Coordinates of C-alpha atoms in Angstrom, one line a residue:
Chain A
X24 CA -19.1 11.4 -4.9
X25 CA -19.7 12.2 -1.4
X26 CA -20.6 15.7 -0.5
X27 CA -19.9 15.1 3.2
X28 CA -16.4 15.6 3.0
X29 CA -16.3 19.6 4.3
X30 CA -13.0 19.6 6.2
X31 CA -11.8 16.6 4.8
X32 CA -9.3 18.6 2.2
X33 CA -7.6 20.5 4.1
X34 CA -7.6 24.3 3.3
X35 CA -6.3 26.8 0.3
X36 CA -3.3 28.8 1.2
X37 CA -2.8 31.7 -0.8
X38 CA -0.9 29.9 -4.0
X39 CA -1.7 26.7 -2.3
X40 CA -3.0 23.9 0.0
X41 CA -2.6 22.9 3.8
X42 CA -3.3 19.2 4.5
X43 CA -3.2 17.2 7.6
X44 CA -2.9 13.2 7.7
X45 CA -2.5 10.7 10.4
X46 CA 0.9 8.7 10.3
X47 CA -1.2 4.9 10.8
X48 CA -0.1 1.3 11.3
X49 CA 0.0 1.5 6.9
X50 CA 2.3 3.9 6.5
X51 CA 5.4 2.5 8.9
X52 CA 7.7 -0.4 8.3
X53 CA 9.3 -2.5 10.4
X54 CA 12.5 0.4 11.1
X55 CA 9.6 2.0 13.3
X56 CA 9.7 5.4 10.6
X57 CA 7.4 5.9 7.4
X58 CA 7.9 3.3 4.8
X59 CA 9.7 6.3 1.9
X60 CA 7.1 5.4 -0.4
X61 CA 4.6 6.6 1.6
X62 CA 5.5 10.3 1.7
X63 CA 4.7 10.2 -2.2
X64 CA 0.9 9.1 -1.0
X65 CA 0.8 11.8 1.5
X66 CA 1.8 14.3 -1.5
X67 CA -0.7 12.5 -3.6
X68 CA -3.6 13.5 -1.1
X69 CA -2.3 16.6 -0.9
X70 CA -2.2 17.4 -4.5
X71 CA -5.7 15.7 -5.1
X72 CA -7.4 18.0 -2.6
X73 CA -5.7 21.3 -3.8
X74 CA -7.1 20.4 -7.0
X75 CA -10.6 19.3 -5.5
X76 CA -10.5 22.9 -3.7
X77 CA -10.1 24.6 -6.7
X78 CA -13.2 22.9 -8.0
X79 CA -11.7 20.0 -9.8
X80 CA -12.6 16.2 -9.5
X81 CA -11.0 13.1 -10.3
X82 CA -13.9 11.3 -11.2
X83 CA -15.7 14.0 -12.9
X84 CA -12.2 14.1 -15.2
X85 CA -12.3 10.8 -15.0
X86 CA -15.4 10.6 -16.6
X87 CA -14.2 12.7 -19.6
X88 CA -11.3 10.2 -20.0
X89 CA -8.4 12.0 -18.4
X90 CA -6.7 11.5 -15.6
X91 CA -3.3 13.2 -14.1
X92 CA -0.1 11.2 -14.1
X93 CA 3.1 12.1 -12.5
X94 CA 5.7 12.4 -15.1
X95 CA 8.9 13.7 -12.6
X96 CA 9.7 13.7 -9.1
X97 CA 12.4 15.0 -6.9
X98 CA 12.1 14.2 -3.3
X99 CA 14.8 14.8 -0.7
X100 CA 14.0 13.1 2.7
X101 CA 15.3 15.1 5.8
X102 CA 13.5 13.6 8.8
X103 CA 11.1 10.7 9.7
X104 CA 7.9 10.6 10.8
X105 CA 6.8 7.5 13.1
X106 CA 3.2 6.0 14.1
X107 CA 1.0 8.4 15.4
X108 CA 2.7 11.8 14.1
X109 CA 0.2 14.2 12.6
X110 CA 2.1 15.7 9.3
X111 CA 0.8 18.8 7.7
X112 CA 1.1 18.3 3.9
X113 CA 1.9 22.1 2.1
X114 CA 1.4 22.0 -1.7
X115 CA 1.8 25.0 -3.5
X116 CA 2.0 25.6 -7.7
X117 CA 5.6 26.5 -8.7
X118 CA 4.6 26.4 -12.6
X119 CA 1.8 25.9 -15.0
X120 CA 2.7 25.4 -19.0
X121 CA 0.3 23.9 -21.6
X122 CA 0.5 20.3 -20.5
X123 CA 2.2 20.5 -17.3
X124 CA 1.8 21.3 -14.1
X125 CA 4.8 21.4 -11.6
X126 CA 3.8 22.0 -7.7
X127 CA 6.5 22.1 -4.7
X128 CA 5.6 20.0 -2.0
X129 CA 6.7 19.8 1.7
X130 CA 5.9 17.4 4.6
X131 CA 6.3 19.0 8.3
X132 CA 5.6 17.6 11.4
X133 CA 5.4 20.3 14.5
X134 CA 6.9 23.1 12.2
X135 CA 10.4 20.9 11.7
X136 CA 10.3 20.1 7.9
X137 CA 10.9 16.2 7.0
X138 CA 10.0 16.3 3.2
X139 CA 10.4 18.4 0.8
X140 CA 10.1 17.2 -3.1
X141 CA 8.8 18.9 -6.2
X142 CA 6.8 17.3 -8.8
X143 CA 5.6 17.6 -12.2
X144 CA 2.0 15.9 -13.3
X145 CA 0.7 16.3 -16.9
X146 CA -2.8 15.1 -18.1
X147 CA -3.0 12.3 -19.9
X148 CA -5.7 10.0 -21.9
X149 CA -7.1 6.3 -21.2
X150 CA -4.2 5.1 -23.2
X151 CA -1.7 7.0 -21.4
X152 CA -0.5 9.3 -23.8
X153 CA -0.6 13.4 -22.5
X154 CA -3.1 16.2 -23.7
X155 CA -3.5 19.8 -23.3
X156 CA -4.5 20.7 -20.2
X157 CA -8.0 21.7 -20.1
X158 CA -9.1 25.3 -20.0
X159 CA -11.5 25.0 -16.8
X160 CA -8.1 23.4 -14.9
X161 CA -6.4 26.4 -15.9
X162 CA -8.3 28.9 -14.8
X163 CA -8.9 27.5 -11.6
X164 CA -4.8 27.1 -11.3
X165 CA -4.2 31.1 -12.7
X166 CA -6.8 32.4 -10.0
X167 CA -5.5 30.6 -7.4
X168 CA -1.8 32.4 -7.8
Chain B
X4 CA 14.7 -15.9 7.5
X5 CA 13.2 -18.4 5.9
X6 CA 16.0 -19.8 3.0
X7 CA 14.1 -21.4 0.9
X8 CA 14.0 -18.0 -1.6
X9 CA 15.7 -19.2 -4.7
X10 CA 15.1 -17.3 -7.4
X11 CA 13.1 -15.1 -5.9
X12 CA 15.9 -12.2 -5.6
X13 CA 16.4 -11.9 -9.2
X14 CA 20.1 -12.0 -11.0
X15 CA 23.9 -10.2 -10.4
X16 CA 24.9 -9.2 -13.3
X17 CA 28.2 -7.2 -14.0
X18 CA 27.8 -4.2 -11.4
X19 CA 24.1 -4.4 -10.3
X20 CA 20.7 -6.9 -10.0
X21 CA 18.0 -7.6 -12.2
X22 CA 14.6 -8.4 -11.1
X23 CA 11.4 -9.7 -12.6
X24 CA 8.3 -8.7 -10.7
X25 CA 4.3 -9.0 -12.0
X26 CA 1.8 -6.3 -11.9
X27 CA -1.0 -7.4 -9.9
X28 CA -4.2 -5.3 -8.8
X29 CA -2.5 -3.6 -5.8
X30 CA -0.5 -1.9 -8.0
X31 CA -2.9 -0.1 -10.2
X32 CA -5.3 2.9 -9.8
X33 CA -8.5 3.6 -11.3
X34 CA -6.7 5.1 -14.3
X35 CA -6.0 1.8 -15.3
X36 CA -2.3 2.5 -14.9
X37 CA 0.0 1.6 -12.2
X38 CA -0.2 4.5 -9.0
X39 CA 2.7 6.3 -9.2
X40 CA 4.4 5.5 -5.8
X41 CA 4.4 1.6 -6.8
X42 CA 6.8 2.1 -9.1
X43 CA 9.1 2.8 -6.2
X44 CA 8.0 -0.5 -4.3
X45 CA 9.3 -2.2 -7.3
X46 CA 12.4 0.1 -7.3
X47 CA 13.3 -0.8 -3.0
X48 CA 12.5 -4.5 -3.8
X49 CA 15.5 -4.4 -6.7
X50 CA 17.8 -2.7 -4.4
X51 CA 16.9 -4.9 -1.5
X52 CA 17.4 -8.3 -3.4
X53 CA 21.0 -6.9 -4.8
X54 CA 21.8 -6.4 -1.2
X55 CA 20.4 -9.9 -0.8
X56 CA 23.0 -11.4 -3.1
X57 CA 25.9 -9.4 -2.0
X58 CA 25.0 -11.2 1.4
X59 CA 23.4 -8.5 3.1
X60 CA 20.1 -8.7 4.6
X61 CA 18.0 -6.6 6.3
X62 CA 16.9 -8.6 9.3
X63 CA 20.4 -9.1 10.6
X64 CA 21.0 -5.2 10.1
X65 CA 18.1 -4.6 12.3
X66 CA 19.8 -6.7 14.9
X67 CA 22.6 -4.3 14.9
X68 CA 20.3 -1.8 15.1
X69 CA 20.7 -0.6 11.7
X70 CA 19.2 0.0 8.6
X71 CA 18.6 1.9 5.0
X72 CA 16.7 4.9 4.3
X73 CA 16.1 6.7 1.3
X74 CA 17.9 10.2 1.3
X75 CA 17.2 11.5 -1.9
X76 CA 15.0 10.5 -5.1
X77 CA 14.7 11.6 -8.6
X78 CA 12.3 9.9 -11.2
X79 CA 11.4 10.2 -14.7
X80 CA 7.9 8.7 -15.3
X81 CA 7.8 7.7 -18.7
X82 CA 5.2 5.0 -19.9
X83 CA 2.9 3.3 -17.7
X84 CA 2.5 -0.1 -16.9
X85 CA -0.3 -1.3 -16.5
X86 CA -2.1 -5.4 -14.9
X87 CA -0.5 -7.9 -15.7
X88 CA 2.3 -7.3 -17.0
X89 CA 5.9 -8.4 -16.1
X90 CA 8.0 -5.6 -14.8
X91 CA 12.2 -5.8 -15.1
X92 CA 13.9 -3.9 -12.5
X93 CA 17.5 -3.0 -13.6
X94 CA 19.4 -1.8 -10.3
X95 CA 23.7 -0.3 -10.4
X96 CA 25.5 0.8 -8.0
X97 CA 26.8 4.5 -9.0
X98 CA 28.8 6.1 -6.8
X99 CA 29.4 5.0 -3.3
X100 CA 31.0 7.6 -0.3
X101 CA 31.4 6.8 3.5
X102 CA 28.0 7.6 4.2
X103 CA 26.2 7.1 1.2
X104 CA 24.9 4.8 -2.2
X105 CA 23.7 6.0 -4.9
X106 CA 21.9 3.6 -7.5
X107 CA 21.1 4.2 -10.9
X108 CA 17.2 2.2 -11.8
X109 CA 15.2 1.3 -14.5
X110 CA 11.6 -0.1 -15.2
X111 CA 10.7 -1.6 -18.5
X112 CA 8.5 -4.1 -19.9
X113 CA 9.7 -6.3 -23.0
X114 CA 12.5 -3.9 -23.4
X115 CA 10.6 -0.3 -23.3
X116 CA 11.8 1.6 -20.5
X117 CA 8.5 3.0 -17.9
X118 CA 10.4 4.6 -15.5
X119 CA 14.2 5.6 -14.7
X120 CA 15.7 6.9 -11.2
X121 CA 18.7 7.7 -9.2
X122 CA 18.0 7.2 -5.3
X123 CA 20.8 7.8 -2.5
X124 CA 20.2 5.5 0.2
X125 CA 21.8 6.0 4.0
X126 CA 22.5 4.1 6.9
X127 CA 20.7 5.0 9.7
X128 CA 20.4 3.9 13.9
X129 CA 17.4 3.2 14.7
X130 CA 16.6 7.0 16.2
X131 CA 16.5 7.5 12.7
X132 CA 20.2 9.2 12.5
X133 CA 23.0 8.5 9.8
X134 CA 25.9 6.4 10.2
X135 CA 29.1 5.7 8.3
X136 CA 28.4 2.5 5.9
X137 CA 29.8 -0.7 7.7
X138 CA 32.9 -2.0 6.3
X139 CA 31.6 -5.3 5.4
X140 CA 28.9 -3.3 3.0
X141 CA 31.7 -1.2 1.4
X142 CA 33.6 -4.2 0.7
X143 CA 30.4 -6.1 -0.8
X144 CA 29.9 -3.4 -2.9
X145 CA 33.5 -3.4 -3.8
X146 CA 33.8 -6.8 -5.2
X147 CA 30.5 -5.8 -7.2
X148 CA 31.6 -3.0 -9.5
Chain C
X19 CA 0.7 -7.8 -21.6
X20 CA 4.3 -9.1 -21.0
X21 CA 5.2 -13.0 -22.5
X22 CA 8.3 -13.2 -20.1
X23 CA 6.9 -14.4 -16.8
X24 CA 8.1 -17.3 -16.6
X25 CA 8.3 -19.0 -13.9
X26 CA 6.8 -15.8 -11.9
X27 CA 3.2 -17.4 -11.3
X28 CA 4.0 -20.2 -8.9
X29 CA 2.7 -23.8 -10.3
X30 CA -0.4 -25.3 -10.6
X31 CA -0.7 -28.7 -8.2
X32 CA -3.8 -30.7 -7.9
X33 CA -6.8 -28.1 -7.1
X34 CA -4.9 -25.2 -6.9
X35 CA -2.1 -23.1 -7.1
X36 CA 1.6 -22.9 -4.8
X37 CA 3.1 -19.2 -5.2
X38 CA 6.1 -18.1 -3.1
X39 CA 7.0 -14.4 -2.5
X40 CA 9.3 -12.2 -0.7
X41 CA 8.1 -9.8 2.1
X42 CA 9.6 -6.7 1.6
X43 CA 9.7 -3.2 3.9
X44 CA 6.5 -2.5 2.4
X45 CA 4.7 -5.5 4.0
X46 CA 6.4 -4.7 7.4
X47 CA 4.8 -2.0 9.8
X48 CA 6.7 -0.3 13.2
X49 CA 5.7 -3.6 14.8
X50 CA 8.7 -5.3 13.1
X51 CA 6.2 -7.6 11.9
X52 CA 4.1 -7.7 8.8
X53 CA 1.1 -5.8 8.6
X54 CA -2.4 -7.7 8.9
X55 CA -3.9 -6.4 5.7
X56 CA -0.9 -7.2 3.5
X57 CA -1.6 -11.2 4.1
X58 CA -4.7 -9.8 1.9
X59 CA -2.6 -8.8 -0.6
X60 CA 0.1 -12.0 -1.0
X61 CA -3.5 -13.7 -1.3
X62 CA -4.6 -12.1 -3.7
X63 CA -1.5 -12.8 -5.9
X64 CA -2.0 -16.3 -5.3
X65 CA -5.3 -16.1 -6.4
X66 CA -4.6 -13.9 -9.5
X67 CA -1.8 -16.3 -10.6
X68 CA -4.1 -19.5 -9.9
X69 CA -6.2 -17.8 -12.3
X70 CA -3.3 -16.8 -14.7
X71 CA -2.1 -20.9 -15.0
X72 CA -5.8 -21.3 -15.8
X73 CA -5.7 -19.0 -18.6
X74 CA -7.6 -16.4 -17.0
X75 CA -6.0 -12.7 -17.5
X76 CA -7.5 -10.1 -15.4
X77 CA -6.7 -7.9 -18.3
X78 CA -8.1 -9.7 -20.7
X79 CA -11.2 -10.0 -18.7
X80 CA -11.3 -6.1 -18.5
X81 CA -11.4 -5.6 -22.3
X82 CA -14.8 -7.6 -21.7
X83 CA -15.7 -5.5 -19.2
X84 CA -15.7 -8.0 -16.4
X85 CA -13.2 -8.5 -12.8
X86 CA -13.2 -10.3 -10.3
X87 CA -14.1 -9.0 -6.8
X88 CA -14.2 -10.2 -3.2
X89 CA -17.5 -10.7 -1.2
X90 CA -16.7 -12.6 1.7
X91 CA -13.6 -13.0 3.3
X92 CA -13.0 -15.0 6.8
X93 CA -8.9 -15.0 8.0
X94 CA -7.5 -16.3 11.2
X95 CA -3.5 -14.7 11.6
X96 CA -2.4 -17.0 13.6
X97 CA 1.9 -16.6 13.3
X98 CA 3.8 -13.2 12.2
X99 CA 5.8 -13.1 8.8
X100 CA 9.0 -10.7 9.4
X101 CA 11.0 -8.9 7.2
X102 CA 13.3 -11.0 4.4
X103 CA 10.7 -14.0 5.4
X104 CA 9.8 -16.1 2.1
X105 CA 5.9 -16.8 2.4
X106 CA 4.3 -19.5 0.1
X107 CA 0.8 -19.1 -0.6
X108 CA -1.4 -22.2 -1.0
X109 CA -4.6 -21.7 -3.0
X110 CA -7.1 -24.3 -3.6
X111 CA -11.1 -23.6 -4.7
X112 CA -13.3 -25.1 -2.3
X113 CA -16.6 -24.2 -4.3
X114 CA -18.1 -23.1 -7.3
X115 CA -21.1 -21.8 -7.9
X116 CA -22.8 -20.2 -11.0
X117 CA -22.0 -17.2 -9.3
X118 CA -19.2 -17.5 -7.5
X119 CA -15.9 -18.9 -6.5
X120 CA -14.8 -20.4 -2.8
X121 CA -11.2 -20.4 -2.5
X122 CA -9.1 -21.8 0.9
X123 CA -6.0 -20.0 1.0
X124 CA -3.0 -20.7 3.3
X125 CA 0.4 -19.0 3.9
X126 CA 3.4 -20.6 5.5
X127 CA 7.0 -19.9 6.3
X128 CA 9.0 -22.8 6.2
X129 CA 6.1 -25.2 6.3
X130 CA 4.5 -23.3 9.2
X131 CA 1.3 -21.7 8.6
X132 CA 0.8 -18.3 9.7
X133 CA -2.4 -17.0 8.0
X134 CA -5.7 -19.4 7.0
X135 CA -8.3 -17.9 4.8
X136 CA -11.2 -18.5 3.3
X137 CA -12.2 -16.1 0.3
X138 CA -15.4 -15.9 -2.0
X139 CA -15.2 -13.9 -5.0
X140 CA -17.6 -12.9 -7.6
X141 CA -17.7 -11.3 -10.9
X142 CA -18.9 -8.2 -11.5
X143 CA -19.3 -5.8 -14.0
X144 CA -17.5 -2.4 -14.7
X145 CA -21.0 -0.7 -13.0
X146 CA -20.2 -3.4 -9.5
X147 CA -23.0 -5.5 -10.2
X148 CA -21.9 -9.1 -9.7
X149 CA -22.3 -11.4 -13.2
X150 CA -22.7 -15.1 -13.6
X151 CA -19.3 -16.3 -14.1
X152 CA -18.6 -16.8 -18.0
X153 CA -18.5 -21.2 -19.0
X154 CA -14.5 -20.7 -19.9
X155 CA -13.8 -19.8 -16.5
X156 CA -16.3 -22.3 -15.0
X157 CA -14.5 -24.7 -17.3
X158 CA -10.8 -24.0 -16.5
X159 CA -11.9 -24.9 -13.0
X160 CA -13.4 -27.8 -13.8
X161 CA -10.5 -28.9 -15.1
X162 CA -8.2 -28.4 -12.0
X163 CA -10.5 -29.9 -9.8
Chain D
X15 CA 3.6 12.6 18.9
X16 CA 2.3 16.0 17.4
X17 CA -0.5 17.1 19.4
X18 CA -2.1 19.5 16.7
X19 CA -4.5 16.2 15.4
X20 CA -7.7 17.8 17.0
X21 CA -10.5 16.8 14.6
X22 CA -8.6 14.0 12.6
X23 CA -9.4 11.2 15.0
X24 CA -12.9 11.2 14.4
X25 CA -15.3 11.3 17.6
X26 CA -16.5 9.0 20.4
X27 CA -20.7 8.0 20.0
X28 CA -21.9 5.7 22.4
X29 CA -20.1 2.3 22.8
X30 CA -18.0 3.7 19.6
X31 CA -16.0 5.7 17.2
X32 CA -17.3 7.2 13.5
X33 CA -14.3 8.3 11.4
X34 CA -14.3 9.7 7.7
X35 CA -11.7 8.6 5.5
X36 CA -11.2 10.0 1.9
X37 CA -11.0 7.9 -1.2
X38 CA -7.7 9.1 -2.9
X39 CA -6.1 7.1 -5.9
X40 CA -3.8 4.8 -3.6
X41 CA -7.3 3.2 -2.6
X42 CA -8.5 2.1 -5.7
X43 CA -7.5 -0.5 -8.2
X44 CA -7.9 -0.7 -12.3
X45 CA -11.6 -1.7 -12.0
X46 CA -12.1 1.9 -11.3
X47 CA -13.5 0.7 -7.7
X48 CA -11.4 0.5 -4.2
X49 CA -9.2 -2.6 -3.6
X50 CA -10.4 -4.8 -1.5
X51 CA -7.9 -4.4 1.2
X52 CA -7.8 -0.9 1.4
X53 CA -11.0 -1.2 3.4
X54 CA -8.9 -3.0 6.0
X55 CA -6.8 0.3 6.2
X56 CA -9.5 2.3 6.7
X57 CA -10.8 0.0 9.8
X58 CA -7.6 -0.2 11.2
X59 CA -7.9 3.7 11.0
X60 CA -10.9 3.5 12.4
X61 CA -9.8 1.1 15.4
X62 CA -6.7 3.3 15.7
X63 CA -8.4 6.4 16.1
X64 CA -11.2 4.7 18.1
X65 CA -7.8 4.1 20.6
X66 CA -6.7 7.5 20.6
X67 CA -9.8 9.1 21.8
X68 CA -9.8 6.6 24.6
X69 CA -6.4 7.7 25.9
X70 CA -3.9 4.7 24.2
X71 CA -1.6 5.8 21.7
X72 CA 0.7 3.6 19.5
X73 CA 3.9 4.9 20.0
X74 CA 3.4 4.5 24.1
X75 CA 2.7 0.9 24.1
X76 CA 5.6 0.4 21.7
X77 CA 7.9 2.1 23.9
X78 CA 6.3 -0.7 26.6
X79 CA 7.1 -3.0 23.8
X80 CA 3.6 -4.0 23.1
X81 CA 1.6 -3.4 20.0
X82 CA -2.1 -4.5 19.0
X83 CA -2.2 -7.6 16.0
X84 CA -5.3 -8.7 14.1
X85 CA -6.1 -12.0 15.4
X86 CA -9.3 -12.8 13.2
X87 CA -11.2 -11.0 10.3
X88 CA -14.1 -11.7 9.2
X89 CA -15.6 -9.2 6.2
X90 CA -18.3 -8.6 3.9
X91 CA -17.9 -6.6 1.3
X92 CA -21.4 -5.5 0.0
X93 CA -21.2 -2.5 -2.7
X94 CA -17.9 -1.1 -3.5
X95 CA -16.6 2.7 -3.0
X96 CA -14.7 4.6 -5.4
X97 CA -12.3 7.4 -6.4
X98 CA -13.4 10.9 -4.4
X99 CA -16.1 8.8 -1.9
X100 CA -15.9 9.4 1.8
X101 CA -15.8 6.8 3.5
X102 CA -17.7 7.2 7.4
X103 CA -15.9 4.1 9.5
X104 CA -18.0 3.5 12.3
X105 CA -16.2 0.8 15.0
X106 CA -17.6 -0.9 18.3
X107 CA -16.5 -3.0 21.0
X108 CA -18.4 -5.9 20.7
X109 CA -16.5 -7.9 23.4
X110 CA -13.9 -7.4 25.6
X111 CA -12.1 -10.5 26.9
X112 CA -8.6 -10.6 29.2
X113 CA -6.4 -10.9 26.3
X114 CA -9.1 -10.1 23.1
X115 CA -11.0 -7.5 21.6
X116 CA -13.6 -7.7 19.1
X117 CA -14.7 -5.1 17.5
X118 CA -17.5 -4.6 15.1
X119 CA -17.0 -2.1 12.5
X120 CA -19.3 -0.8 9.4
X121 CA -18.3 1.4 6.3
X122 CA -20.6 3.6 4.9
X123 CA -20.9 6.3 2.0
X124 CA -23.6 8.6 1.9
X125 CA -25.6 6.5 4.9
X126 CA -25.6 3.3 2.3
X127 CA -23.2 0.1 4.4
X128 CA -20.9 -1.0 2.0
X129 CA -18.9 -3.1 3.8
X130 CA -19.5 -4.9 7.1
X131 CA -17.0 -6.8 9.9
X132 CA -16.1 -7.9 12.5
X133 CA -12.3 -8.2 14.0
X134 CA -10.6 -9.9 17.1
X135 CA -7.6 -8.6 18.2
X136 CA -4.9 -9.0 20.4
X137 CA -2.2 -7.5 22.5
X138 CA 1.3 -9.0 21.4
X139 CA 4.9 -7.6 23.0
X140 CA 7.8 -7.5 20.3
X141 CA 8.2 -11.0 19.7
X142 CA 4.8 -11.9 18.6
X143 CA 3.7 -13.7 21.4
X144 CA -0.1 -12.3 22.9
X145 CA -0.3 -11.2 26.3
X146 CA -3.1 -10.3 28.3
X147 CA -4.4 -6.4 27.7
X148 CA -3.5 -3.9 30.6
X149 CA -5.6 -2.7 33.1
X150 CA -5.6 1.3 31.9
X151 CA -6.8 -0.7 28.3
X152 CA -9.5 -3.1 30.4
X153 CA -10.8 0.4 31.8
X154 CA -10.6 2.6 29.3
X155 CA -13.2 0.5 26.9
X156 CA -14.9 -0.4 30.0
X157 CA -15.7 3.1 30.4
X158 CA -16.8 3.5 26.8
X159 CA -19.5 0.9 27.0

């Protein structure tokens, strides 16, 4: 991996993370607004760089043979964004059991809230099928409440 | 709009639209899974092509200046699919107001259900605010249930 | 991987492949039009279900520890797809070496061609070194030559 | 447009742009290494932001009703990047014509090119037909050289 990233993950919040991303061509469709899908990516980024903030990597878990896997979503959509909009992605960790982390998410642009969804990731194997989250992951989760 | 789609848009069946889609390599991470936010590509595709065959399209919407956005979204994320294989999209209509539609989906492959949601869709202007659901959608949805 | 795609791979026709798909909002940017890099992606299902009529699985290739990726790509765009559009994708091999594979791609709208490509892929191994490409798959090309 | 991007849009070298992009899971593909076209998206980000710093933004052409369309693409893709990488996009004008830029454009992880190209493209108003670039466009890039 890269170590050149500094600034790239946006910053930890107290109980969180702050992440800004570019609306680009990618992420509109032809309405002119952000394709709904979309958000979930913006959520995705946000989430993966909470995680790489509190010391954790995909690839390093990756090479262990786990991965994370969303396993439920809510998502209410308020507002749009459009092409060119800066949104500031806040990710914070509503709940932490033995195989299941659930994080509330929201998607602002300016201060006005657009997105707002809450999600719930568990760890799971090659084949798919969940584990126990790891110690290390959380302990890095309890100190950063 | 090119009419030469048969087949493409999948199946009416009593009260909703089933559609076959494949699993190609956009679709999948590096976990070897299908990314989470594809599964709601293959999700708006269903729910576009049951518009499709009640005989509304989204071009000539956009003409009118009008079009669907997703308004709310919950999703259970049960088993993964992964390349290759053939996705079924099971799409009904469940509840309909002035203002809103609310669809019931499912994802499964040979029969085992991946992944189930309820999304409310809007109609919006092209400012991005809602408006009442034209008459001639309400009836199409009518004559489907 | 799922037996029930029938019908969901296009057909084979002399040296190559024909594939039709839909263009969906997620192909579409604020343009109204499709977006360039998603031409790349209707492509690449052409290519992947050439392949499939051959009796080449990607997955079944992974189990060996081999894929396919791209290392050259030239595409001229020379007409927009829109929204609703039905694009067919025509997919021929142009060469074959012990390496690597030449394919001419083409996708049209009502027998007018919007995007020409020309695409040569390799295989490589799970570490991204590039592999000779294994006699059945030099075969099956052979064959539809 | 929110103005609180300072920082995301890269920064302006001489003749250029360099931009870095993380690698999140929507980039890669179940070979473990990025999908081919996502390197597209991250030169279009490049070419975008490369734009921006120049003064021409997106959403203000559109509400001219012009936008910017790939015209050509020509790619080589030499070593592939993966899950956590970040990516540095570098982009250069290469040549400027009355209705065509071409733009050269390099990605790059830890100072190793992994993927090379060049693209053409084109000013187009809402209908898809090209017209020829403004004059604050002409001067803008001329300035940059």
């Amino acid at each position: 991996m890269s170590e050149r990233g500094e600034g790239l993950a946006g910053e930890l919040v107290e109980g969180g993370n702050v992440l800004r991303q570019r609306v680009y061509f990618e992420d509109t469709d032809f309405t002119g607004l952000v394709y709904h899908a979309r958000y979930l990516h913006f959520m995705e980024r946000g989430r993966s760089d909470y995680l790489r903030l509190l010391g954790i990597g995909h690839r390093a878990l990756a090479e262990e043979g786990l991965s994370f896997a969303a396993v439920h979503l809510e998502v209410d959509f308020r507002k749009p964004a459009r092409i060119d909009d800066v949104v500031t992605v806040r990710t914070s960790l509503e709940a932490l059991s033995g195989a299941r982390l659930t994080l509330a998410q929201r998607i602002e642009v300016d201060g006005t809230l657009l997105v707002e969804a809450r999600v719930t990731i568990a760890m799971i194997r090659a084949d798919g099928r969940p584990v126990r989250l790891p110690p290390a992951i959380r302990t890095a989760f309890a100190g950063a409440q």
